[in-house]
Amino acid sequence: MRALLVGELAENHGGCALVDLPVPEPGPGAVRVRVRAAGVNFPDLLMTRGAYQLKPELPFMPGLEFAGEVDALGEGVSGWQVGDAVIGGNRFGAMAEYIVVPATNLRRKPERLSWEEAAAYGVAYLTAWVALTRCGQVQSGEWVLVHGAAGGVGLATVDLARALGARVIAAASSAEKRAAVTELYAPDAVIDGAPGFRETVKELTDGKGADVIFDPVGGDVFDESTRCIAFGGRLLVIGFASGRIPEVSVNRPLIKGFSVVGVRAGEYGRRFPARGAENIASIDALAAEGKIRPHVHAALDLADWRAGFAMLERREVVGKVVLTV
């Protein structure tokens, strides 16, 4: 089988190569899936150079999420048949023609979604769901400010927040990205995410500020967000794409009555398995009903993995990049 293999940790993904490997056999309780598409996420890129908190043993294949067909069943597996269309996640291994995962890692692919769409929504929409509903406790009619709104997770959050009945302000860094977000999901407002956005947010919310702020950027964006959040608001920390981990003087949340909440969707599910299962079932149901619509920026052959990685690194992606295999 074709597979993208990380043989050593190196900058610029220098330790990665497309190779031919034996097709793996599923053990007891496991399922082999013929992968049709695999999503590309920033953690995949970080893992190739050892810059992510999860550091798989070398060699390994990157890839957190995939869509494909059940190809073989290990001993003791029930509930699945060869040929079933499935989606699934694993902490690595999806960027290959076949992947073996525990049967419990699989869900049925929503019929409305193509292979590419199905491979593109799990990680992003799960993060958005945990952020908005579990951590942000967003209510219908509340104002939600989404930074990095054109990125994979940011765009999913714009889409999901609208589905949940929130009023959405999408902040993106370029005119092209803002136009794309507007065309795709028509949020209530689309604004420039550059410094000075707090005045725009205050004006849009009649001086109140945003009830929920989704921040995967950190740095100056986080700092300014503390100045346009509503009393009782929830500032959700997703990541630090800016490269700077910000700090906040605790007198500010004291005076303004807002909370700063860290969001780790995968860890949330591991710590609270029942709630984690509910989270996944919720996004799958929304996808099956057509209430959320994942956007694929580009679908590239696995052989073009380097071009897909580069798109993310240049921050030109609106939505998700997937690799077809």
Short mmCIF file of C-alpha atoms in Angstrom, two decimals:
data_model
loop_
_atom_site.label_atom_id
_atom_site.label_comp_id
_atom_site.label_asym_id
_atom_site.label_seq_id
_atom_site.Cartn_x
_atom_site.Cartn_y
_atom_site.Cartn_z
CA MET A 1 0.00 0.00 0.00
CA ARG A 2 1.05 3.62 -0.52
CA ALA A 3 1.70 5.47 2.71
CA LEU A 4 3.28 8.69 3.89
CA LEU A 5 5.93 7.60 6.37
CA VAL A 6 7.78 9.76 8.89
CA GLY A 7 11.15 8.05 9.26
CA GLU A 8 12.84 10.79 11.23
CA LEU A 9 11.88 14.09 12.80
CA ALA A 10 13.09 17.02 10.73
CA GLU A 11 12.29 20.57 9.76
CA ASN A 12 10.40 21.20 6.52
CA HIS A 13 9.08 17.60 6.76
CA GLY A 14 12.47 16.36 5.58
CA GLY A 15 11.98 13.02 7.29
CA CYS A 16 8.79 12.21 5.34
CA ALA A 17 8.57 10.04 2.25
CA LEU A 18 5.89 8.30 0.21
CA VAL A 19 6.64 4.58 0.45
CA ASP A 20 5.17 1.16 -0.27
CA LEU A 21 4.35 -0.90 2.83
CA PRO A 22 2.64 -4.24 3.44
CA VAL A 23 -1.11 -4.00 3.96
CA PRO A 24 -1.71 -4.40 7.72
CA GLU A 25 -3.86 -7.17 9.16
CA PRO A 26 -6.54 -6.37 11.76
CA GLY A 27 -6.12 -8.03 15.13
CA PRO A 28 -8.89 -8.93 17.59
CA GLY A 29 -11.42 -6.11 17.97
CA ALA A 30 -9.90 -4.14 15.08
CA VAL A 31 -11.08 -3.20 11.59
CA ARG A 32 -9.06 -2.54 8.45
CA VAL A 33 -10.38 0.39 6.42
CA ARG A 34 -9.62 1.18 2.80
CA VAL A 35 -9.00 4.90 3.16
CA ARG A 36 -10.57 7.09 0.48
CA ALA A 37 -9.63 10.48 1.94
CA ALA A 38 -7.65 11.77 4.91
CA GLY A 39 -7.89 15.22 6.44
CA VAL A 40 -4.78 17.37 6.88
CA ASN A 41 -4.49 19.14 10.24
CA PHE A 42 -1.78 21.29 11.82
CA PRO A 43 -0.96 18.59 14.40
CA ASP A 44 -0.02 16.31 11.50
CA LEU A 45 2.52 18.85 10.33
CA LEU A 46 3.85 19.46 13.82
CA MET A 47 4.30 15.73 14.47
CA THR A 48 6.64 15.38 11.48
CA ARG A 49 9.19 17.50 13.33
CA GLY A 50 8.43 16.46 16.89
CA ALA A 51 6.80 19.79 17.76
CA TYR A 52 3.46 18.39 18.95
CA GLN A 53 2.62 17.14 22.45
CA LEU A 54 1.96 13.66 21.04
CA LYS A 55 5.21 12.12 19.81
CA PRO A 56 4.57 8.73 18.16
CA GLU A 57 7.37 6.20 18.05
CA LEU A 58 9.28 6.32 14.77
CA PRO A 59 8.53 5.41 12.06
CA PHE A 60 4.87 6.40 11.86
CA MET A 61 2.25 7.60 9.39
CA PRO A 62 0.57 10.96 10.12
CA GLY A 63 -3.15 11.56 9.77
CA LEU A 64 -5.79 12.15 12.45
CA GLU A 65 -9.00 11.59 10.50
CA PHE A 66 -10.21 9.63 7.52
CA ALA A 67 -13.16 8.36 5.51
CA GLY A 68 -13.29 5.03 3.71
CA GLU A 69 -14.78 1.56 3.45
CA VAL A 70 -14.51 -1.40 5.81
CA ASP A 71 -12.11 -3.84 4.16
CA ALA A 72 -11.54 -6.59 6.75
CA LEU A 73 -12.72 -7.46 10.25
CA GLY A 74 -10.61 -8.73 13.12
CA GLU A 75 -11.74 -11.50 15.43
CA GLY A 76 -14.69 -10.61 17.65
CA VAL A 77 -15.81 -7.54 15.70
CA SER A 78 -19.57 -7.14 15.31
CA GLY A 79 -21.76 -4.36 13.96
CA TRP A 80 -19.66 -3.77 10.82
CA GLN A 81 -19.59 -5.48 7.43
CA VAL A 82 -17.07 -5.35 4.62
CA GLY A 83 -18.04 -2.48 2.33
CA ASP A 84 -19.60 -0.25 5.01
CA ALA A 85 -18.86 3.43 4.45
CA VAL A 86 -17.23 4.79 7.59
CA ILE A 87 -15.48 7.76 9.08
CA GLY A 88 -13.01 7.56 11.89
CA GLY A 89 -10.21 9.06 13.83
CA ASN A 90 -6.89 7.93 15.19
CA ARG A 91 -4.07 9.91 16.69
CA PHE A 92 -1.97 9.08 13.60
CA GLY A 93 -1.89 6.65 10.67
CA ALA A 94 -4.60 7.90 8.27
CA MET A 95 -2.33 9.05 5.42
CA ALA A 96 -2.15 5.62 3.80
CA GLU A 97 -4.28 3.45 1.55
CA TYR A 98 -5.24 1.24 4.51
CA ILE A 99 -5.49 1.83 8.24
CA VAL A 100 -6.24 -0.59 11.08
CA VAL A 101 -8.11 0.90 14.04
CA PRO A 102 -10.21 -0.38 16.94
CA ALA A 103 -13.79 -0.96 15.81
CA THR A 104 -14.88 1.58 18.42
CA ASN A 105 -13.02 4.31 16.49
CA LEU A 106 -15.42 4.07 13.56
CA ARG A 107 -18.77 5.72 12.83
CA ARG A 108 -21.04 5.50 9.83
CA LYS A 109 -20.37 8.10 7.16
CA PRO A 110 -23.24 10.58 6.78
CA GLU A 111 -24.74 9.87 3.36
CA ARG A 112 -24.94 13.57 2.51
CA LEU A 113 -21.16 13.93 2.66
CA SER A 114 -18.66 13.01 -0.04
CA TRP A 115 -15.53 11.08 0.92
CA GLU A 116 -13.60 14.34 0.97
CA GLU A 117 -16.16 16.19 3.10
CA ALA A 118 -16.46 13.26 5.48
CA ALA A 119 -12.69 13.25 6.01
CA ALA A 120 -12.67 17.00 6.59
CA TYR A 121 -15.16 17.60 9.36
CA GLY A 122 -14.53 15.33 12.35
CA VAL A 123 -11.64 17.11 14.06
CA ALA A 124 -12.74 20.64 13.18
CA TYR A 125 -16.41 20.29 14.08
CA LEU A 126 -15.71 18.29 17.22
CA THR A 127 -13.43 21.09 18.43
CA ALA A 128 -16.09 23.65 17.52
CA TRP A 129 -18.79 21.66 19.33
CA VAL A 130 -16.80 21.22 22.54
CA ALA A 131 -15.76 24.87 22.45
CA LEU A 132 -19.21 26.34 21.85
CA THR A 133 -21.48 23.98 23.77
CA ARG A 134 -19.39 22.40 26.52
CA CYS A 135 -16.93 25.18 27.31
CA GLY A 136 -18.71 28.27 25.98
CA GLN A 137 -22.27 27.17 26.79
CA VAL A 138 -23.45 29.34 23.93
CA GLN A 139 -27.13 30.27 23.82
CA SER A 140 -29.29 31.12 20.84
CA GLY A 141 -29.11 34.83 20.09
CA GLU A 142 -25.74 35.39 21.77
CA TRP A 143 -22.92 37.11 19.92
CA VAL A 144 -20.01 34.82 19.00
CA LEU A 145 -16.75 36.32 17.73
CA VAL A 146 -14.68 33.78 15.78
CA HIS A 147 -11.04 34.62 15.15
CA GLY A 148 -9.19 32.80 12.38
CA ALA A 149 -12.59 32.29 10.80
CA ALA A 150 -11.23 31.06 7.46
CA GLY A 151 -9.14 28.25 8.96
CA GLY A 152 -10.34 24.69 9.29
CA VAL A 153 -11.50 24.93 12.89
CA GLY A 154 -12.51 28.59 12.65
CA LEU A 155 -14.70 28.04 9.60
CA ALA A 156 -16.34 25.03 11.25
CA THR A 157 -17.07 27.20 14.28
CA VAL A 158 -18.72 29.86 12.12
CA ASP A 159 -20.92 27.19 10.52
CA LEU A 160 -21.78 25.47 13.81
CA ALA A 161 -22.46 28.70 15.70
CA ARG A 162 -24.98 29.67 13.02
CA ALA A 163 -26.60 26.25 13.28
CA LEU A 164 -26.91 26.75 17.05
CA GLY A 165 -28.72 30.05 16.55
CA ALA A 166 -25.92 32.39 17.60
CA ARG A 167 -25.18 35.72 15.97
CA VAL A 168 -21.76 35.36 14.42
CA ILE A 169 -18.94 37.84 13.84
CA ALA A 170 -16.26 36.20 11.69
CA ALA A 171 -12.79 37.75 11.80
CA ALA A 172 -10.29 36.89 9.06
CA SER A 173 -6.96 38.33 8.00
CA SER A 174 -7.43 39.08 4.30
CA ALA A 175 -10.10 40.46 2.02
CA GLU A 176 -10.06 37.23 -0.01
CA LYS A 177 -10.67 35.10 3.06
CA ARG A 178 -13.41 37.41 4.32
CA ALA A 179 -15.14 37.20 0.95
CA ALA A 180 -14.93 33.41 1.01
CA VAL A 181 -16.39 33.16 4.52
CA THR A 182 -19.22 35.50 3.53
CA GLU A 183 -20.05 33.46 0.44
CA LEU A 184 -19.89 30.11 2.23
CA TYR A 185 -21.81 30.80 5.45
CA ALA A 186 -23.12 34.39 5.44
CA PRO A 187 -22.42 35.20 9.11
CA ASP A 188 -24.01 38.29 10.65
CA ALA A 189 -20.78 40.23 10.17
CA VAL A 190 -17.35 39.58 8.66
CA ILE A 191 -14.56 41.84 9.89
CA ASP A 192 -10.83 42.38 9.60
CA GLY A 193 -9.05 40.53 12.39
CA ALA A 194 -6.20 43.04 12.49
CA PRO A 195 -5.65 45.22 15.59
CA GLY A 196 -8.53 47.62 16.13
CA PHE A 197 -11.26 44.99 15.78
CA ARG A 198 -12.50 45.67 19.30
CA GLU A 199 -14.14 48.92 18.22
CA THR A 200 -15.95 47.14 15.39
CA VAL A 201 -17.13 44.38 17.74
CA LYS A 202 -18.40 46.92 20.26
CA GLU A 203 -20.27 48.78 17.54
CA LEU A 204 -21.85 45.59 16.17
CA THR A 205 -23.01 44.52 19.63
CA ASP A 206 -24.37 47.94 20.68
CA GLY A 207 -21.48 48.45 23.08
CA LYS A 208 -22.03 45.19 24.96
CA GLY A 209 -19.22 43.10 23.46
CA ALA A 210 -19.19 39.49 22.33
CA ASP A 211 -20.68 36.88 24.66
CA VAL A 212 -18.35 34.15 23.41
CA ILE A 213 -14.96 34.65 21.75
CA PHE A 214 -13.29 31.75 19.95
CA ASP A 215 -9.53 32.35 19.79
CA PRO A 216 -7.13 29.99 18.01
CA VAL A 217 -4.65 32.84 17.43
CA GLY A 218 -3.47 34.07 20.83
CA GLY A 219 -0.95 36.89 21.10
CA ASP A 220 -2.27 40.37 20.36
CA VAL A 221 -5.64 38.95 19.29
CA PHE A 222 -6.21 37.50 22.75
CA ASP A 223 -5.10 40.74 24.41
CA GLU A 224 -7.54 42.82 22.40
CA SER A 225 -10.32 40.27 22.83
CA THR A 226 -10.31 40.91 26.58
CA ARG A 227 -11.34 44.47 25.72
CA CYS A 228 -14.40 43.58 23.65
CA ILE A 229 -15.92 40.72 25.61
CA ALA A 230 -19.28 41.11 27.31
CA PHE A 231 -19.79 40.94 31.05
CA GLY A 232 -20.18 37.27 31.87
CA GLY A 233 -18.55 36.35 28.56
CA ARG A 234 -16.49 33.27 27.80
CA LEU A 235 -13.10 33.67 26.10
CA LEU A 236 -12.22 30.29 24.61
CA VAL A 237 -8.53 29.50 24.20
CA ILE A 238 -8.03 27.12 21.27
CA GLY A 239 -4.39 27.67 20.33
CA PHE A 240 -1.62 30.12 19.58
CA ALA A 241 -1.25 30.38 15.82
CA SER A 242 0.35 33.80 16.27
CA GLY A 243 3.28 32.15 18.02
CA ARG A 244 2.90 34.08 21.29
CA ILE A 245 1.22 32.62 24.34
CA PRO A 246 -0.51 35.61 25.97
CA GLU A 247 -0.98 36.41 29.63
CA VAL A 248 -3.88 38.17 31.32
CA SER A 249 -3.93 40.23 34.50
CA VAL A 250 -6.64 38.63 36.59
CA ASN A 251 -8.09 41.98 37.58
CA ARG A 252 -9.49 42.25 34.05
CA PRO A 253 -11.71 39.13 34.19
CA LEU A 254 -12.60 40.11 37.76
CA ILE A 255 -13.82 43.55 36.77
CA LYS A 256 -15.50 42.47 33.54
CA GLY A 257 -16.83 39.19 34.95
CA PHE A 258 -15.63 37.02 32.07
CA SER A 259 -14.07 33.57 32.05
CA VAL A 260 -11.02 32.31 30.20
CA VAL A 261 -11.59 28.66 29.25
CA GLY A 262 -9.12 26.27 27.65
CA VAL A 263 -10.49 23.95 24.96
CA ARG A 264 -9.05 20.49 24.22
CA ALA A 265 -11.74 18.51 22.48
CA GLY A 266 -9.90 15.20 22.36
CA GLU A 267 -8.83 15.36 25.99
CA TYR A 268 -12.39 16.31 26.98
CA GLY A 269 -13.66 13.11 25.40
CA ARG A 270 -10.97 11.01 27.05
CA ARG A 271 -11.72 12.40 30.49
CA PHE A 272 -15.50 12.25 30.07
CA PRO A 273 -16.15 9.28 27.74
CA ALA A 274 -19.95 9.44 27.94
CA ARG A 275 -19.99 13.14 27.11
CA GLY A 276 -17.35 12.55 24.45
CA ALA A 277 -19.63 10.04 22.74
CA GLU A 278 -22.50 12.54 22.96
CA ASN A 279 -20.31 15.20 21.33
CA ILE A 280 -19.45 12.98 18.38
CA ALA A 281 -23.06 11.83 17.97
CA SER A 282 -24.21 15.46 17.94
CA ILE A 283 -21.95 16.59 15.09
CA ASP A 284 -22.68 13.43 13.11
CA ALA A 285 -26.42 14.06 13.46
CA LEU A 286 -26.05 17.67 12.31
CA ALA A 287 -24.04 16.52 9.29
CA ALA A 288 -26.59 13.82 8.45
CA GLU A 289 -29.39 16.39 8.62
CA GLY A 290 -27.51 18.87 6.45
CA LYS A 291 -27.40 21.48 9.21
CA ILE A 292 -23.62 21.80 8.95
CA ARG A 293 -21.66 21.83 5.69
CA PRO A 294 -17.91 21.19 5.88
CA HIS A 295 -15.91 23.02 3.22
CA VAL A 296 -13.00 21.38 1.40
CA HIS A 297 -10.49 23.93 0.13
CA ALA A 298 -8.54 21.39 -1.90
CA ALA A 299 -8.51 17.63 -2.45
CA LEU A 300 -5.07 16.40 -3.51
CA ASP A 301 -3.68 12.97 -4.26
CA LEU A 302 -1.56 11.47 -1.48
CA ALA A 303 1.46 11.88 -3.76
CA ASP A 304 0.94 15.65 -3.53
CA TRP A 305 1.10 15.69 0.28
CA ARG A 306 3.86 18.29 0.33
CA ALA A 307 1.70 20.76 -1.62
CA GLY A 308 -1.14 20.18 0.85
CA PHE A 309 1.14 20.73 3.84
CA ALA A 310 2.47 23.92 2.25
CA MET A 311 -1.04 25.31 1.81
CA LEU A 312 -1.58 25.09 5.56
CA GLU A 313 1.82 26.54 6.36
CA ARG A 314 1.19 29.54 4.09
CA ARG A 315 -2.18 30.02 5.81
CA GLU A 316 -3.97 30.22 2.49
CA VAL A 317 -6.52 27.50 3.24
CA VAL A 318 -10.21 28.32 3.65
CA GLY A 319 -11.65 25.28 5.39
CA LYS A 320 -9.74 22.00 5.06
CA VAL A 321 -7.26 20.27 2.77
CA VAL A 322 -7.73 16.53 2.26
CA LEU A 323 -5.54 13.88 0.66
CA THR A 324 -7.26 11.27 -1.52
CA VAL A 325 -5.80 7.77 -1.59
#
